[in-house]
Short mmCIF file of C-alpha atoms in Angstrom, two decimals:
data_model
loop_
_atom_site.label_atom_id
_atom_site.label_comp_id
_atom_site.label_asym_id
_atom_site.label_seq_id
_atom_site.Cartn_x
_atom_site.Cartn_y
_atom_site.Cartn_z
CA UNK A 1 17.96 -13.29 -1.67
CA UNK A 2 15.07 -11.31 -3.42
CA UNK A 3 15.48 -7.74 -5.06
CA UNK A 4 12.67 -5.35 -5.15
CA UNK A 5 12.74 -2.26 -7.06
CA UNK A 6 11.99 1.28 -5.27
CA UNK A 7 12.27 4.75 -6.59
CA UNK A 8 15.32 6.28 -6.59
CA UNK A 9 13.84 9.82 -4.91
CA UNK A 10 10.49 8.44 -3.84
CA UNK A 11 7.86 11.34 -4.74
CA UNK A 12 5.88 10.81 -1.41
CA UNK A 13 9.35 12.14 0.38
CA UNK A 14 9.73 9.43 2.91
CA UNK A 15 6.32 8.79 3.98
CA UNK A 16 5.73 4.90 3.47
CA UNK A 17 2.85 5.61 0.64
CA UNK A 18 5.05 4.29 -2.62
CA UNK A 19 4.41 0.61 -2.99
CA UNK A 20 7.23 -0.96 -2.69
CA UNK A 21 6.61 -0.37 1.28
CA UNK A 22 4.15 -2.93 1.04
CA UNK A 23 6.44 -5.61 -0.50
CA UNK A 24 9.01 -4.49 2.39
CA UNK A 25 6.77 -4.40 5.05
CA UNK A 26 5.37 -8.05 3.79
CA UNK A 27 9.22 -9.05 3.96
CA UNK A 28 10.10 -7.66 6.85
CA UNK A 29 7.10 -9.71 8.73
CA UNK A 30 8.43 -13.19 7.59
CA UNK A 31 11.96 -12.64 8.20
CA UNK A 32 12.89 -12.56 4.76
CA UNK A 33 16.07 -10.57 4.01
CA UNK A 34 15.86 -8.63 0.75
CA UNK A 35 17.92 -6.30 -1.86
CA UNK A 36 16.61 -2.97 -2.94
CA UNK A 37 17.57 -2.17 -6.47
CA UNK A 38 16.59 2.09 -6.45
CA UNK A 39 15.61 3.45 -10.00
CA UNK A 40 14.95 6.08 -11.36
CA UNK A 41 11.35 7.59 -13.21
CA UNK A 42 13.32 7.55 -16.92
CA UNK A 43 15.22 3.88 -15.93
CA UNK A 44 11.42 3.08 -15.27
CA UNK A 45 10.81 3.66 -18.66
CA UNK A 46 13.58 1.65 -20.14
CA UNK A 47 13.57 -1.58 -21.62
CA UNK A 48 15.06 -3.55 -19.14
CA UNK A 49 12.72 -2.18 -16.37
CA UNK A 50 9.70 -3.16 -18.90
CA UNK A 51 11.14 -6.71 -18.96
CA UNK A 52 9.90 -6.83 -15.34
CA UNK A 53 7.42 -4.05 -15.38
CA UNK A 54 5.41 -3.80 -18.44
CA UNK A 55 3.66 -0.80 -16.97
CA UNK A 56 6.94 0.81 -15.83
CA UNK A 57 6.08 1.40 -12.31
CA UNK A 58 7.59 0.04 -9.02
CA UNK A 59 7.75 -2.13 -7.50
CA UNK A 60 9.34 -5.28 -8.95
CA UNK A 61 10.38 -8.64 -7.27
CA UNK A 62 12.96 -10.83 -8.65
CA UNK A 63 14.02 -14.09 -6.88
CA UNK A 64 16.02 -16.49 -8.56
CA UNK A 65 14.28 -16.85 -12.21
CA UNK A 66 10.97 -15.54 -10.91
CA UNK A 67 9.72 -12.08 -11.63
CA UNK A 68 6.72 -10.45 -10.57
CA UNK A 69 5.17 -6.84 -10.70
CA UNK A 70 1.70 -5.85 -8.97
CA UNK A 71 2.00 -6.07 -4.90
CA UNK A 72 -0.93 -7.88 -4.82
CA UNK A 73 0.76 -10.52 -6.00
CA UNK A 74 4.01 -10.21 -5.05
CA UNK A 75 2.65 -9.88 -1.47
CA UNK A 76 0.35 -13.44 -2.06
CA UNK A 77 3.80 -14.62 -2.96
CA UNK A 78 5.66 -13.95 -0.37
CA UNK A 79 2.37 -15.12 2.13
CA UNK A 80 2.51 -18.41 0.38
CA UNK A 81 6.45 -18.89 0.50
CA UNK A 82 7.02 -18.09 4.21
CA UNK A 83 4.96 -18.77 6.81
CA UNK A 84 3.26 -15.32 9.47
CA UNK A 85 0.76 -13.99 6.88
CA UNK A 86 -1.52 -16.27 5.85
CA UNK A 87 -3.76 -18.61 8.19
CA UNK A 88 -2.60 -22.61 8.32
CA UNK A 89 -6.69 -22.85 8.73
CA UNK A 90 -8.03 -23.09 4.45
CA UNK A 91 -11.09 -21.59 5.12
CA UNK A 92 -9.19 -18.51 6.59
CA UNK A 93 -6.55 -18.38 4.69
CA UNK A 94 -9.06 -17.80 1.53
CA UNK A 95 -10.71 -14.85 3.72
CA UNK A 96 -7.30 -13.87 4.09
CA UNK A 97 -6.74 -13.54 0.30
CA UNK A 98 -10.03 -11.82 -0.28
CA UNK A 99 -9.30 -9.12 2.13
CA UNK A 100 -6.37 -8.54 0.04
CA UNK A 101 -8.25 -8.21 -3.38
CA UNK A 102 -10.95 -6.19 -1.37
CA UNK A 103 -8.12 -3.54 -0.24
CA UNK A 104 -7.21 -3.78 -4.18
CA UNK A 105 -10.13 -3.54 -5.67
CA UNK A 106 -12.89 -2.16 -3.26
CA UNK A 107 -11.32 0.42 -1.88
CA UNK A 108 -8.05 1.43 -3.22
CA UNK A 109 -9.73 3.12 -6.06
CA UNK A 110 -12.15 5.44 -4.57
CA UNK A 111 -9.12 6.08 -2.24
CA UNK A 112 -6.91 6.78 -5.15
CA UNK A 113 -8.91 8.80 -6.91
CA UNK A 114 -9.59 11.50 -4.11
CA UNK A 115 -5.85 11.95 -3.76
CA UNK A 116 -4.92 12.56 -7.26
CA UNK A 117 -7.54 15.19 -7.38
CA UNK A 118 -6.77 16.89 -3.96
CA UNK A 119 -3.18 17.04 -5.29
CA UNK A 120 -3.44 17.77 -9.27
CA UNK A 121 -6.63 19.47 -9.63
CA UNK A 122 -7.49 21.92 -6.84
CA UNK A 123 -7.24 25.00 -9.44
CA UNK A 124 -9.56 23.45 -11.75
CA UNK A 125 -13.10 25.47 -11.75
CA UNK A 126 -15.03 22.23 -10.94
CA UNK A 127 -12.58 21.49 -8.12
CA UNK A 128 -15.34 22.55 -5.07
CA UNK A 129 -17.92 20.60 -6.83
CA UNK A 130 -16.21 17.70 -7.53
CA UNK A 131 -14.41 16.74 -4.21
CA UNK A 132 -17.29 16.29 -2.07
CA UNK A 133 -18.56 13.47 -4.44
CA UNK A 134 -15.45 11.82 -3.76
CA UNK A 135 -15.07 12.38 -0.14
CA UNK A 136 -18.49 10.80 -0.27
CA UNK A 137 -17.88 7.91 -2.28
CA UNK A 138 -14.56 6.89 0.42
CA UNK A 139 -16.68 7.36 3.25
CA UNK A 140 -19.01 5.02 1.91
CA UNK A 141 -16.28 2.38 1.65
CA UNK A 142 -14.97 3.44 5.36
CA UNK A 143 -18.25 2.48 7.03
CA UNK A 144 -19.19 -0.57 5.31
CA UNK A 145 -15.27 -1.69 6.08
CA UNK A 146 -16.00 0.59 10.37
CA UNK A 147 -19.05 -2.27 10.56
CA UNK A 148 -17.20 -5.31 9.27
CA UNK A 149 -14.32 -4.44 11.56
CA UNK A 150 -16.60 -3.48 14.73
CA UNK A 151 -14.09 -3.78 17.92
CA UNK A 152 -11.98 -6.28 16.34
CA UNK A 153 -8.11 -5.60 16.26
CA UNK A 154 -7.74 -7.05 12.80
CA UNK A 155 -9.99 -8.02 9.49
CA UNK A 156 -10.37 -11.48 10.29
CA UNK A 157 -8.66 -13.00 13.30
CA UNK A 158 -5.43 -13.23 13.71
CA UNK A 159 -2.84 -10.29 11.62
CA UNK A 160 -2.97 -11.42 7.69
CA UNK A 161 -1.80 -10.39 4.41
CA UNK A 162 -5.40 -8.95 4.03
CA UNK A 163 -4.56 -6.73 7.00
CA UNK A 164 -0.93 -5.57 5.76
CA UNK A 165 -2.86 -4.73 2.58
CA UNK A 166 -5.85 -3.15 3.85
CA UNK A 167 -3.70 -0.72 6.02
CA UNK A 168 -0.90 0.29 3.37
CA UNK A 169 -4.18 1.31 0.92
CA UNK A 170 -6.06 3.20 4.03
CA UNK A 171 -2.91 5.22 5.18
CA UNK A 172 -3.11 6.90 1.65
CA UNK A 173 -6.22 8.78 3.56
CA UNK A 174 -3.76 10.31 6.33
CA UNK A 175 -4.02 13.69 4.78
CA UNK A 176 -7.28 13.44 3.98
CA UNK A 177 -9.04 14.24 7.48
CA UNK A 178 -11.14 11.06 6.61
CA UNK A 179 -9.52 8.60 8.99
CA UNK A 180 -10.36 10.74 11.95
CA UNK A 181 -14.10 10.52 11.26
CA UNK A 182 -14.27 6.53 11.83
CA UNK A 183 -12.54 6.04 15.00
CA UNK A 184 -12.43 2.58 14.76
CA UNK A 185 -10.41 2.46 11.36
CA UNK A 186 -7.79 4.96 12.76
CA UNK A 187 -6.88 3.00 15.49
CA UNK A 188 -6.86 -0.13 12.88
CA UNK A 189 -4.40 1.43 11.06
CA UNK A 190 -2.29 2.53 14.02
CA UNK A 191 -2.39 -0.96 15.25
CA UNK A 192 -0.84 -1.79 11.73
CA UNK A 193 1.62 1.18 12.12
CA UNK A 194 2.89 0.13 15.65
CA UNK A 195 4.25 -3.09 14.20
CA UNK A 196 7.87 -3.67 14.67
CA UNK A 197 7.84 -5.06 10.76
CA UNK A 198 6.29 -2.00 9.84
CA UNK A 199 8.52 0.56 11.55
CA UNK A 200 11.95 -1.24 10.20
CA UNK A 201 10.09 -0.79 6.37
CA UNK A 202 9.22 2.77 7.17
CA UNK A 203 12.32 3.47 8.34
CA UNK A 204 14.27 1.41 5.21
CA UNK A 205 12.29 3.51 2.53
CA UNK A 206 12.79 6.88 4.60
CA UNK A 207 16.38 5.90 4.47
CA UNK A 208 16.14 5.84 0.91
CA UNK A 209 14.50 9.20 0.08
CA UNK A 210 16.55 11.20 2.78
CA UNK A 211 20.24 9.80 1.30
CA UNK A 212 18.70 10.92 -2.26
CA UNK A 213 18.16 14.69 -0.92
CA UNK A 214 21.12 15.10 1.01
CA UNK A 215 23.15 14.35 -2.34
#
């Protein structure tokens, strides 16, 4: 059975945005029982946690004598290992895997970026100039991702690891009042919420964060 790591009082207090919800969620679609291993910021930091983690940041996945860091590719892993997230189809399952990096790469970082600054610098003096530019620079990435999508219920087909991916990165907007302005993309990400895989992740890392502050 795999272990993941997950923080052992999650700093997003229960609300699915740490990462390991995206190696759960990924688990939780193939059927693939799994052990958490919860840790805390200064175990992060420790030597045996940098054996698996060079970076010292959550998640890990251990299975047998592989380990892993980076849900990108622990997620390609588990796609690859179990079948229900990546196409039988080549051709698709490649689109598959480049919705993935694009959710990575192409918009994770703009995404990213707004939300450390709405949350660490809104007393700096440059705050009111600075956030618009960012706003702008996610809304760019929304509506080139609102016309690839169109009416479509997922990226490409059938649910994929691209999707799983692509909606873990775009819930880090649900504060943001961004999501409401494409229509389309918030009712993507719903569909991605209502899933029954999903809701038992959610629910498994909200477990997690309300034991830590009832003790």
């Amino acid at each position: 059975m795999p272990t993941i790591t997950a923080f052992e009082n999650s700093p997003d207090r229960g609300r699915g945005q740490a990462r390991d919800m995206r190696v759960r969620w990924a688990l939780e679609e193939v059927g693939q029982p799994y052990d958490v291993r919860l840790v805390s910021f200064a175990t992060m930091k420790q030597p045996a946690h940098l054996a698996l983690h060079p970076f010292g940041q959550i998640p890990t996945f251990e299975d047998g004598d592989l380990a892993l860091f980076e849900t990108g590719a622990i997620v390609l892993h588990i796609a690859e290992c179990h079948a229900g997230l990546l196409p039988t189809d080549a051709n698709a399952r490649s689109r598959a895997i480049a919705w993935m990096f694009a959710a990575l790469n192409t918009l994770e970082p703009p995404i990213v970026e707004l939300g450390m600054a709405m949350l660490f610098e809104r007393d700096r003096s440059w705050y009111a100039e600075r956030l618009p530019m960012l706003q702008d620079r996610v809304r760019t990435r929304l509506g080139e991702l609102s016309r690839r999508l169109g009416k479509a219920d997922w990226l490409d087909g059938a649910f994929s690891a691209g999707d799983l991916m692509m909606v873990t990165v775009l819930r880090r907007l649900n504060t943001s009042g961004l999501l409401e302005e494409y229509p389309d993309i918030a009712a993507y990400v719903a569909r991605g919420e209502a899933r029954p895989a999903f809701r038992r992740a959610f629910d498994a890392q909200l477990a997690v964060f309300q034991a830590a502050s009832r003790s």
